[in-house]
Coordinates of C-alpha atoms and ligand atoms in Angstrom, one line a residue:
M161 CA -60.5 -17.2 -49.9
M162 CA -58.3 -19.7 -51.6
R163 CA -55.9 -17.0 -52.6
S164 CA -55.6 -15.5 -49.1
A165 CA -55.2 -19.0 -47.6
R166 CA -52.5 -19.7 -50.2
G167 CA -54.3 -22.9 -50.8
A168 CA -54.2 -25.4 -53.7
W169 CA -57.4 -26.2 -55.7
V170 CA -57.8 -29.8 -56.6
G171 CA -60.4 -30.4 -59.3
W172 CA -61.5 -31.9 -62.6
P173 CA -60.6 -29.7 -65.6
G174 CA -64.1 -30.2 -67.1
Q175 CA -63.2 -32.2 -70.2
P176 CA -62.9 -36.0 -70.5
D177 CA -59.4 -37.5 -71.2
L178 CA -57.6 -34.2 -70.6
E179 CA -54.3 -34.7 -68.7
L180 CA -52.8 -31.4 -67.5
D181 CA -49.9 -30.6 -65.3
R182 CA -50.5 -28.5 -62.2
F183 CA -50.5 -24.7 -62.9
E184 CA -51.0 -21.4 -61.2
I185 CA -53.7 -18.8 -62.1
N186 CA -54.4 -15.6 -60.2
G187 CA -52.2 -16.7 -57.4
I188 CA -54.0 -20.0 -56.9
D189 CA -52.3 -23.4 -57.4
L190 CA -54.5 -25.6 -59.6
I191 CA -54.1 -29.4 -59.4
P192 CA -56.1 -31.0 -62.2
V193 CA -57.5 -34.5 -61.7
P194 CA -58.3 -36.3 -65.0
L195 CA -61.4 -38.3 -65.8
S196 CA -61.7 -40.6 -68.8
A197 CA -64.9 -40.4 -70.9
E198 CA -66.1 -43.7 -69.3
E199 CA -65.6 -42.2 -65.9
V200 CA -67.5 -39.1 -66.8
A201 CA -70.4 -41.4 -67.9
D202 CA -70.2 -43.8 -64.9
Y203 CA -68.9 -41.7 -62.0
Y204 CA -70.2 -38.2 -62.8
E205 CA -73.3 -38.5 -65.0
G206 CA -74.1 -41.9 -63.5
F207 CA -73.5 -42.2 -59.8
A208 CA -73.2 -38.5 -58.9
N209 CA -76.1 -37.2 -61.1
D210 CA -78.4 -40.2 -61.6
T211 CA -78.0 -42.0 -58.2
I212 CA -77.1 -39.5 -55.5
W213 CA -78.7 -36.4 -56.9
P214 CA -82.2 -37.8 -57.3
L215 CA -82.0 -39.9 -54.0
Y216 CA -80.9 -36.8 -52.0
H217 CA -83.6 -34.7 -53.6
D218 CA -86.4 -36.8 -52.2
V219 CA -86.5 -39.2 -55.2
I220 CA -88.4 -36.5 -57.3
A221 CA -86.9 -38.6 -60.1
P222 CA -86.2 -42.3 -59.6
P223 CA -82.5 -42.9 -58.6
Q224 CA -80.7 -45.5 -60.6
Y225 CA -78.5 -48.0 -58.7
H226 CA -75.7 -49.7 -60.7
R227 CA -72.8 -51.5 -59.2
E228 CA -70.4 -50.4 -62.0
W229 CA -71.3 -46.8 -61.3
W230 CA -70.5 -47.3 -57.6
E231 CA -67.1 -48.9 -58.5
A232 CA -66.3 -45.9 -60.7
Y233 CA -67.3 -43.6 -57.8
V234 CA -64.9 -45.3 -55.4
K235 CA -62.1 -45.3 -57.9
V236 CA -62.5 -41.6 -58.8
N237 CA -62.9 -40.6 -55.1
R238 CA -59.6 -42.3 -54.4
R239 CA -57.9 -40.4 -57.2
F240 CA -59.1 -37.1 -55.7
A241 CA -58.0 -38.2 -52.2
E242 CA -54.6 -39.1 -53.4
A243 CA -54.2 -35.8 -55.3
A244 CA -55.2 -33.8 -52.1
A245 CA -53.0 -36.0 -49.8
D246 CA -50.1 -35.3 -52.1
V247 CA -50.3 -31.5 -51.9
V248 CA -51.5 -30.7 -48.5
A249 CA -48.9 -29.3 -46.1
P250 CA -47.9 -31.2 -42.9
D251 CA -50.7 -30.6 -40.4
G252 CA -52.6 -28.7 -43.0
T253 CA -56.3 -28.4 -43.8
V254 CA -58.3 -30.0 -46.6
W255 CA -61.8 -28.7 -47.4
V256 CA -63.8 -31.3 -49.5
H257 CA -66.8 -30.1 -51.4
D258 CA -70.0 -31.8 -52.2
Y259 CA -71.8 -35.1 -53.0
Q260 CA -69.4 -36.1 -55.8
L261 CA -66.7 -36.7 -53.2
Q262 CA -68.4 -38.2 -50.2
L263 CA -65.8 -40.9 -49.7
V264 CA -62.8 -38.5 -50.0
P265 CA -62.7 -37.4 -46.3
Q266 CA -62.1 -41.0 -45.0
M267 CA -59.7 -41.7 -47.8
I268 CA -57.6 -38.7 -47.0
R269 CA -57.6 -39.5 -43.3
E270 CA -56.1 -42.9 -44.1
L271 CA -53.4 -41.4 -46.2
R272 CA -52.7 -38.3 -44.1
P273 CA -53.7 -38.7 -40.4
D274 CA -51.9 -35.4 -39.6
V275 CA -54.3 -33.1 -41.5
T276 CA -57.6 -31.5 -40.5
I277 CA -60.5 -32.3 -42.8
G278 CA -63.7 -30.4 -43.5
Y279 CA -66.5 -31.5 -45.8
F280 CA -69.4 -29.3 -47.1
H281 CA -72.5 -30.8 -48.6
H282 CA -74.2 -28.4 -51.0
I283 CA -77.4 -30.4 -51.6
P284 CA -80.0 -31.7 -49.1
F285 CA -79.4 -34.8 -47.0
P286 CA -82.5 -37.1 -47.2
A287 CA -84.7 -38.5 -44.4
H288 CA -83.6 -41.9 -43.2
G289 CA -86.4 -43.8 -44.9
L290 CA -85.1 -42.6 -48.3
Y291 CA -81.4 -42.7 -47.5
A292 CA -81.8 -46.4 -46.5
Q293 CA -82.4 -47.2 -50.2
L294 CA -78.8 -46.6 -51.1
P295 CA -77.1 -50.0 -51.5
W296 CA -73.8 -48.4 -50.3
R297 CA -75.4 -46.4 -47.4
D298 CA -72.9 -47.5 -44.7
Q299 CA -69.8 -46.9 -46.9
V300 CA -71.0 -43.4 -47.7
L301 CA -71.6 -42.5 -44.0
K302 CA -68.2 -43.8 -43.1
G303 CA -66.6 -41.8 -46.0
L304 CA -68.2 -38.6 -44.7
L305 CA -67.3 -39.3 -41.1
G306 CA -63.6 -39.2 -42.1
A307 CA -64.1 -35.4 -41.8
D308 CA -63.7 -33.5 -38.6
V309 CA -66.5 -31.1 -39.5
I310 CA -69.3 -32.0 -41.8
G311 CA -71.3 -29.0 -42.9
F312 CA -74.9 -29.0 -44.3
Q313 CA -77.1 -26.2 -45.6
R314 CA -80.0 -26.7 -43.1
A315 CA -80.3 -27.9 -39.5
Q316 CA -82.7 -30.5 -40.9
D317 CA -80.0 -32.0 -43.2
A318 CA -77.6 -32.3 -40.3
T319 CA -80.4 -34.0 -38.2
Y320 CA -81.1 -36.5 -41.0
F321 CA -77.4 -37.3 -41.4
L322 CA -77.0 -37.8 -37.6
T323 CA -80.1 -40.0 -37.5
A324 CA -78.6 -42.2 -40.3
V325 CA -75.3 -42.4 -38.5
R326 CA -77.0 -43.5 -35.3
R327 CA -79.4 -46.0 -36.9
R328 CA -77.0 -47.5 -39.5
L329 CA -73.6 -47.5 -37.7
R330 CA -74.9 -47.3 -34.1
Y331 CA -72.3 -44.7 -33.2
E332 CA -73.0 -42.5 -30.2
V333 CA -74.4 -39.0 -31.2
K334 CA -74.5 -36.2 -28.6
G335 CA -75.9 -32.9 -30.0
S336 CA -73.9 -32.3 -33.2
A337 CA -71.0 -34.5 -32.1
V338 CA -70.4 -38.1 -33.3
A339 CA -68.1 -40.5 -31.4
I340 CA -66.4 -42.6 -33.9
P341 CA -64.6 -45.8 -32.7
T342 CA -61.0 -46.0 -34.1
D343 CA -58.8 -49.0 -34.8
D344 CA -56.8 -48.5 -31.6
G345 CA -59.9 -48.9 -29.4
R346 CA -60.3 -45.1 -28.8
T347 CA -62.8 -42.7 -30.2
R348 CA -62.5 -39.6 -32.4
T349 CA -65.1 -36.9 -32.6
A350 CA -66.7 -35.5 -35.8
V351 CA -69.1 -32.5 -35.7
A352 CA -72.1 -32.3 -38.1
R353 CA -74.1 -29.1 -38.3
A354 CA -75.6 -26.4 -40.5
F355 CA -73.5 -23.7 -42.2
P356 CA -76.0 -22.1 -44.6
I357 CA -74.1 -20.9 -47.7
S358 CA -74.5 -17.5 -49.3
I359 CA -73.4 -15.4 -52.2
D360 CA -70.5 -13.0 -52.7
T361 CA -72.7 -9.9 -52.4
A362 CA -70.1 -7.3 -53.6
P363 CA -70.2 -8.0 -57.4
Y364 CA -74.0 -8.1 -57.3
L365 CA -74.3 -4.7 -55.5
E366 CA -71.7 -3.2 -57.9
L367 CA -73.4 -4.5 -61.1
A368 CA -76.8 -3.5 -59.9
A369 CA -75.6 0.1 -59.4
R370 CA -73.9 0.3 -62.8
P371 CA -75.7 2.7 -65.2
E372 CA -75.3 0.4 -68.2
V373 CA -76.8 -2.6 -66.3
R374 CA -79.8 -0.4 -65.2
A375 CA -80.2 0.8 -68.8
R376 CA -80.2 -2.8 -69.9
A377 CA -82.9 -3.6 -67.4
A378 CA -85.1 -0.9 -68.9
E379 CA -84.3 -2.2 -72.4
I380 CA -85.4 -5.7 -71.4
R381 CA -88.8 -4.3 -70.1
A382 CA -89.2 -2.3 -73.3
S383 CA -88.4 -5.3 -75.5
L384 CA -91.2 -7.3 -73.7
G385 CA -93.7 -4.5 -74.5
N386 CA -93.4 -2.7 -71.1
P387 CA -95.7 -5.0 -69.3
K388 CA -97.1 -3.8 -65.9
K389 CA -95.4 -6.8 -64.2
I390 CA -92.6 -9.1 -65.1
L391 CA -92.3 -12.4 -63.4
L392 CA -88.9 -14.2 -63.5
G393 CA -87.5 -17.7 -63.0
V394 CA -83.8 -18.5 -63.3
D395 CA -82.7 -22.1 -62.9
R396 CA -80.5 -24.8 -64.3
L397 CA -83.0 -26.9 -66.2
D398 CA -83.4 -29.4 -63.4
Y399 CA -86.3 -31.5 -62.2
T400 CA -85.7 -30.3 -58.6
K401 CA -86.4 -26.7 -59.4
G402 CA -90.2 -26.9 -59.8
I403 CA -90.2 -25.2 -63.2
R404 CA -93.2 -27.3 -64.4
H405 CA -95.2 -26.5 -61.3
R406 CA -94.5 -22.7 -61.8
I407 CA -95.5 -22.9 -65.5
K408 CA -98.7 -24.8 -64.6
A409 CA -99.8 -22.3 -62.0
Y410 CA -99.1 -19.4 -64.3
G411 CA -100.9 -21.0 -67.2
E412 CA -104.0 -21.5 -65.1
L413 CA -103.9 -17.9 -64.0
L414 CA -104.0 -16.9 -67.7
E415 CA -106.7 -19.5 -68.3
D416 CA -108.9 -18.2 -65.4
G417 CA -108.4 -14.6 -66.6
Q418 CA -106.8 -13.6 -63.3
L419 CA -103.8 -12.5 -65.3
S420 CA -103.6 -11.3 -68.9
V421 CA -100.6 -11.2 -71.3
D422 CA -101.5 -7.6 -71.9
D423 CA -100.3 -6.8 -68.4
V424 CA -97.9 -9.6 -67.4
T425 CA -95.0 -11.5 -68.9
F426 CA -93.2 -14.4 -67.4
V427 CA -89.5 -14.8 -68.3
Q428 CA -88.0 -18.2 -67.6
V429 CA -84.2 -18.6 -68.0
A430 CA -83.5 -22.4 -68.0
S431 CA -79.8 -22.8 -68.4
P432 CA -78.8 -26.1 -70.1
S433 CA -77.7 -28.8 -67.6
R434 CA -76.7 -32.5 -67.6
E435 CA -78.0 -32.9 -71.1
R436 CA -76.8 -36.5 -71.4
V437 CA -78.8 -37.8 -68.5
D438 CA -82.2 -39.3 -69.6
A439 CA -84.3 -37.6 -66.8
Y440 CA -83.1 -34.2 -68.1
V441 CA -83.9 -35.0 -71.7
H442 CA -87.5 -35.8 -70.7
L443 CA -87.8 -32.8 -68.4
R444 CA -86.8 -30.5 -71.3
D445 CA -89.4 -32.0 -73.6
E446 CA -92.1 -31.7 -70.9
I447 CA -91.3 -28.0 -70.2
E448 CA -91.0 -27.0 -73.8
L449 CA -94.4 -28.7 -74.6
A450 CA -96.0 -26.8 -71.8
V451 CA -94.5 -23.5 -72.8
G452 CA -95.5 -24.0 -76.4
R453 CA -99.1 -24.8 -75.4
I454 CA -99.4 -21.8 -73.1
N455 CA -97.9 -19.4 -75.6
G456 CA -100.0 -20.8 -78.4
D457 CA -103.1 -20.3 -76.4
H458 CA -102.4 -16.8 -75.0
D459 CA -99.8 -14.9 -77.0
T460 CA -100.9 -11.9 -79.0
M461 CA -98.9 -10.2 -81.8
G462 CA -97.5 -7.7 -79.4
H463 CA -97.3 -9.7 -76.1
T464 CA -96.0 -13.1 -75.1
A465 CA -97.1 -15.2 -72.1
I466 CA -93.8 -16.9 -71.4
R467 CA -90.4 -15.8 -72.8
Y468 CA -88.5 -19.1 -72.4
L469 CA -84.7 -19.0 -72.8
H470 CA -82.8 -22.3 -72.8
Q471 CA -79.5 -20.4 -72.7
G472 CA -76.8 -19.3 -70.3
Y473 CA -76.0 -15.6 -69.9
P474 CA -73.2 -13.5 -68.5
R475 CA -73.6 -12.2 -65.0
E476 CA -74.3 -8.6 -66.2
E477 CA -77.4 -9.9 -68.1
M478 CA -78.6 -11.9 -65.1
V479 CA -78.4 -8.8 -62.9
A480 CA -80.3 -6.8 -65.5
L481 CA -83.0 -9.4 -65.5
Y482 CA -83.2 -9.3 -61.7
L483 CA -83.6 -5.5 -61.9
A484 CA -86.2 -5.8 -64.5
A485 CA -88.3 -8.4 -62.6
D486 CA -91.2 -7.3 -60.3
V487 CA -91.6 -10.9 -59.0
M488 CA -88.9 -13.6 -58.6
L489 CA -90.3 -17.1 -58.6
V490 CA -88.2 -19.7 -56.8
T491 CA -90.4 -22.8 -56.6
A492 CA -88.0 -25.7 -56.1
L493 CA -89.4 -29.0 -54.9
R494 CA -86.2 -29.5 -53.0
D495 CA -83.0 -27.4 -53.1
G496 CA -80.0 -27.3 -50.8
M497 CA -79.9 -23.6 -50.5
N498 CA -80.9 -21.7 -53.8
L499 CA -78.6 -18.9 -54.5
V500 CA -80.8 -17.3 -57.1
A501 CA -83.1 -16.1 -54.3
K502 CA -80.2 -14.4 -52.5
E503 CA -78.9 -12.9 -55.7
Y504 CA -82.3 -11.3 -56.5
V505 CA -82.6 -9.9 -53.0
A506 CA -79.0 -8.5 -53.1
T507 CA -79.6 -6.6 -56.3
R508 CA -82.8 -4.9 -55.1
A509 CA -81.2 -1.8 -53.6
D510 CA -84.4 0.1 -54.3
N511 CA -86.2 -2.2 -51.9
R512 CA -88.8 -3.1 -54.5
G513 CA -89.7 -6.5 -55.9
V514 CA -91.2 -9.6 -54.4
L515 CA -89.6 -12.9 -53.8
V516 CA -91.9 -16.0 -54.0
L517 CA -89.9 -18.8 -52.2
S518 CA -90.5 -22.5 -51.8
E519 CA -90.4 -23.8 -48.3
F520 CA -88.4 -26.7 -49.6
T521 CA -85.3 -24.6 -50.2
G522 CA -82.5 -24.0 -47.7
A523 CA -83.0 -20.3 -48.3
A524 CA -86.5 -20.5 -46.7
D525 CA -84.9 -21.0 -43.3
E526 CA -83.4 -17.5 -43.5
L527 CA -85.5 -15.5 -45.9
R528 CA -88.6 -15.4 -43.7
Q529 CA -90.1 -12.2 -45.3
A530 CA -90.5 -13.9 -48.7
V531 CA -93.9 -15.0 -49.9
R532 CA -93.7 -18.7 -48.9
V533 CA -95.1 -21.4 -51.0
N534 CA -95.5 -25.2 -51.2
P535 CA -94.9 -25.7 -54.9
H536 CA -96.9 -29.0 -54.9
D537 CA -100.0 -27.0 -54.0
I538 CA -100.9 -25.4 -57.4
A539 CA -103.8 -23.5 -55.9
G540 CA -101.5 -22.1 -53.2
L541 CA -98.9 -21.3 -55.8
K542 CA -101.5 -19.4 -57.8
D543 CA -102.5 -17.4 -54.7
A544 CA -98.9 -16.6 -53.9
I545 CA -98.3 -15.3 -57.5
M546 CA -101.4 -13.1 -57.2
T547 CA -100.3 -11.9 -53.7
A548 CA -96.9 -11.0 -55.2
V549 CA -98.3 -9.3 -58.3
S550 CA -100.7 -7.1 -56.3
M551 CA -98.4 -6.3 -53.3
T552 CA -98.3 -2.6 -52.5
P553 CA -94.9 -0.8 -52.8
A554 CA -95.0 -0.1 -49.0
E555 CA -95.3 -3.8 -48.2
Q556 CA -92.7 -4.7 -50.8
G557 CA -90.3 -2.2 -49.2
K558 CA -90.9 -3.6 -45.7
R559 CA -90.3 -7.2 -46.7
M560 CA -87.3 -6.4 -49.0
R561 CA -85.5 -4.3 -46.4
S562 CA -85.6 -7.2 -44.0
L563 CA -84.5 -9.8 -46.7
R564 CA -81.6 -7.6 -47.8
R565 CA -80.4 -7.1 -44.2
R566 CA -80.2 -10.9 -43.9
V567 CA -78.4 -11.5 -47.2
L568 CA -75.9 -8.6 -46.8
E569 CA -74.9 -9.6 -43.3
N570 CA -74.6 -13.3 -44.0
D571 CA -72.6 -13.3 -47.2
V572 CA -70.2 -16.0 -48.5
N573 CA -67.3 -14.6 -46.5
A574 CA -69.3 -15.0 -43.3
W575 CA -70.1 -18.5 -44.3
S576 CA -66.5 -19.6 -45.1
S577 CA -65.1 -17.9 -42.0
S578 CA -67.6 -19.7 -39.8
F579 CA -66.8 -23.1 -41.3
L580 CA -63.1 -22.6 -41.1
R581 CA -63.5 -21.4 -37.5
A582 CA -65.3 -24.6 -36.6
L583 CA -62.4 -26.5 -38.2
A584 CA -59.8 -24.6 -36.3
E585 CA -61.7 -25.3 -33.0
V586 CA -61.5 -29.1 -33.8
R587 CA -57.8 -28.7 -34.4
R588 CA -57.2 -27.0 -31.0
R589 CA -58.8 -29.9 -29.2
Ligands
GDG1489 C1 -76.2 -26.2 -55.8 C2 -77.4 -26.6 -55.0 C3 -77.0 -24.6 -53.6 C4 -77.8 -20.1 -63.5 N1 -78.0 -19.8 -64.8 C5 -77.1 -18.9 -65.1 C6 -76.3 -18.6 -64.0 N2 -76.8 -19.3 -63.0 C7 -76.2 -19.2 -61.6 C8 -77.2 -18.6 -60.7 C9 -76.7 -19.1 -59.3 C10 -76.2 -20.5 -59.7 O1 -76.0 -20.5 -61.1 C11 -77.2 -21.6 -59.4 O2 -77.1 -21.8 -58.0 P1 -78.3 -22.4 -57.2 O3 -78.0 -22.3 -55.7 O4 -79.6 -21.7 -57.6 O5 -78.5 -23.9 -57.7 P2 -77.5 -25.2 -58.1 O6 -76.8 -24.9 -59.3 O7 -78.5 -26.4 -58.1 O8 -76.5 -25.3 -56.9 C12 -78.0 -25.4 -54.4 C13 -75.7 -24.4 -54.4 O9 -75.2 -25.6 -54.9 C14 -74.7 -23.7 -53.5 O10 -74.4 -24.4 -52.4 O11 -77.6 -23.3 -53.3 O12 -79.1 -25.8 -53.6 O13 -78.3 -27.4 -55.8 O14 -75.6 -18.4 -58.9 O15 -77.1 -17.2 -60.8 N3 -75.3 -17.7 -64.0 C15 -75.0 -17.1 -65.2 N4 -75.7 -17.4 -66.3 C16 -76.7 -18.3 -66.4 O16 -77.4 -18.5 -67.4 N5 -74.0 -16.2 -65.2

C-alpha cells in the first residue's frame, strides 16, 4: 500500500542511539526517527508499554504512572510529528499508527493545517471508568482528536472513546462524529469508528499450498509422536494473551483424565517480547513454572504434555504449525484484534481444524463460527477444549468454511481501502 501510494514511512529504526539518514528500500522512502537509550526506557518501555498498554487492556497488570515517562512521551511524539510534517506533500495525507503516537495527530495539525490526518488504534480502548485513571486523560483525547478519522478495531472501542470525549471534554458527539471547537470560534468534525484490521491472506494461502510446508507439517506431527490431536497456541509472551489460563485448563484436563498425553500434545509458541519490562519477567517465570510442573507430572518417555517454545520462527514454520494443529487456542483476556486467529483460518484450505476463540478479542466480532470462550472461566475453557477435540469432521468443515469466507473477503487490503476511503470523504467535505 505504501509503495502504490508513493508514501514515506516515518519510524524508529529499532535500535537506541542510532542516527540514520533517510533512505529508500523496495520503492518506499524511509524516514528514521532516532530514540536515545533513555527514551527507549522512559517513552517506549515505560509510558507506551507499562502505562498505556496495561491500562488499555483492562488493567490486567497494574499500569505505572510516572511524570517523567509522560514527559518523554510528549517529547518523542513531537519528534515524530515534526518528521511527518516535514515530509508530507502540500494537502497530503498522514496516517498515524497506534498507541505509542496518540499525541501526534494534534501536533501535526498544528504544524501542517493543510493535511488530512488519519489515526488507527491497534489495541483496545478502555471503558471510561478505567480510562479516567490516566493522569493525562484530557491531553491524550485532544491528541487523538487532531485526526480527521480515528479508527478502532471494534465498535465497542469507538463507543468507549466517544464516551470519554463527551464526559471529559464535553464536546458534542452525534453518532460517530465529534464536533471540536476551534480557536477561531468555529467547529471541526472528527469521525471515530471501527475498521477491523485483517491479514494479508495471499502469502498464507501460498505457503499453505507449498509441498515443502505441508511436508514440514507432517514432520512436526511425527516428531511429536503422531498424537491423535495437536493443540496449538501462538502468542507474543504477553499477559494479555491468557497463556496461563490456557495452560491451567489443559493441565486440569490431563489431571482429570479427560485428556491423555498418549493422544494429545499442546504446542505453545511464546515469542519473546518486552523482556526488560518487569511484568513480562514475572509472567515468563509463572508460565515456565506451570509448564515444568505439568510436564513433570504427565510426560512419558515418548510423549510430552506441553511442547513449550520461547522462540520466534520464520513465517514458513508458523504456517507448518498451523497446518499441523487440529485445534488453535486463542484465549486472550483482552486483545485489539488477534491476527493469529485469522492466520490459522486462512491456512486451513482443507476446511479442517477448530478455532477456540476468546470473546475478549476483536476477532470474536467477526469469527462467529469459532468455539467461543470466556478465558476467565476455567471450567468453560475446559469444556470448549473438549468440544474442539471431539468435533466431527463435518462440523469442523461447516464452521471452517464460514470462517474462511469471512477472512478471505475482509483481508488487509479491504481494511486499508476502507480506512483511506473514509479519509478521502472527510477531505471532500
Ligand atoms: C497488536 C494487537 C492486533 C508471533 N510470533 C511469531 C510471529 N508472530 C506473529 C503472528 C501475528 C503477529 O505476530 C501477532 O499479532 P497479534 O494480532 O496476534 O498480536 P499483537 O502482536 O499483540 O498485535 C492485536 C494487532 O496489533 C494488529 O492490529 O491484532 O490485538 O495487540 O501475525 O503470526 N511471526 C513469526 N514468528 C513468530 O515466532 N514469523
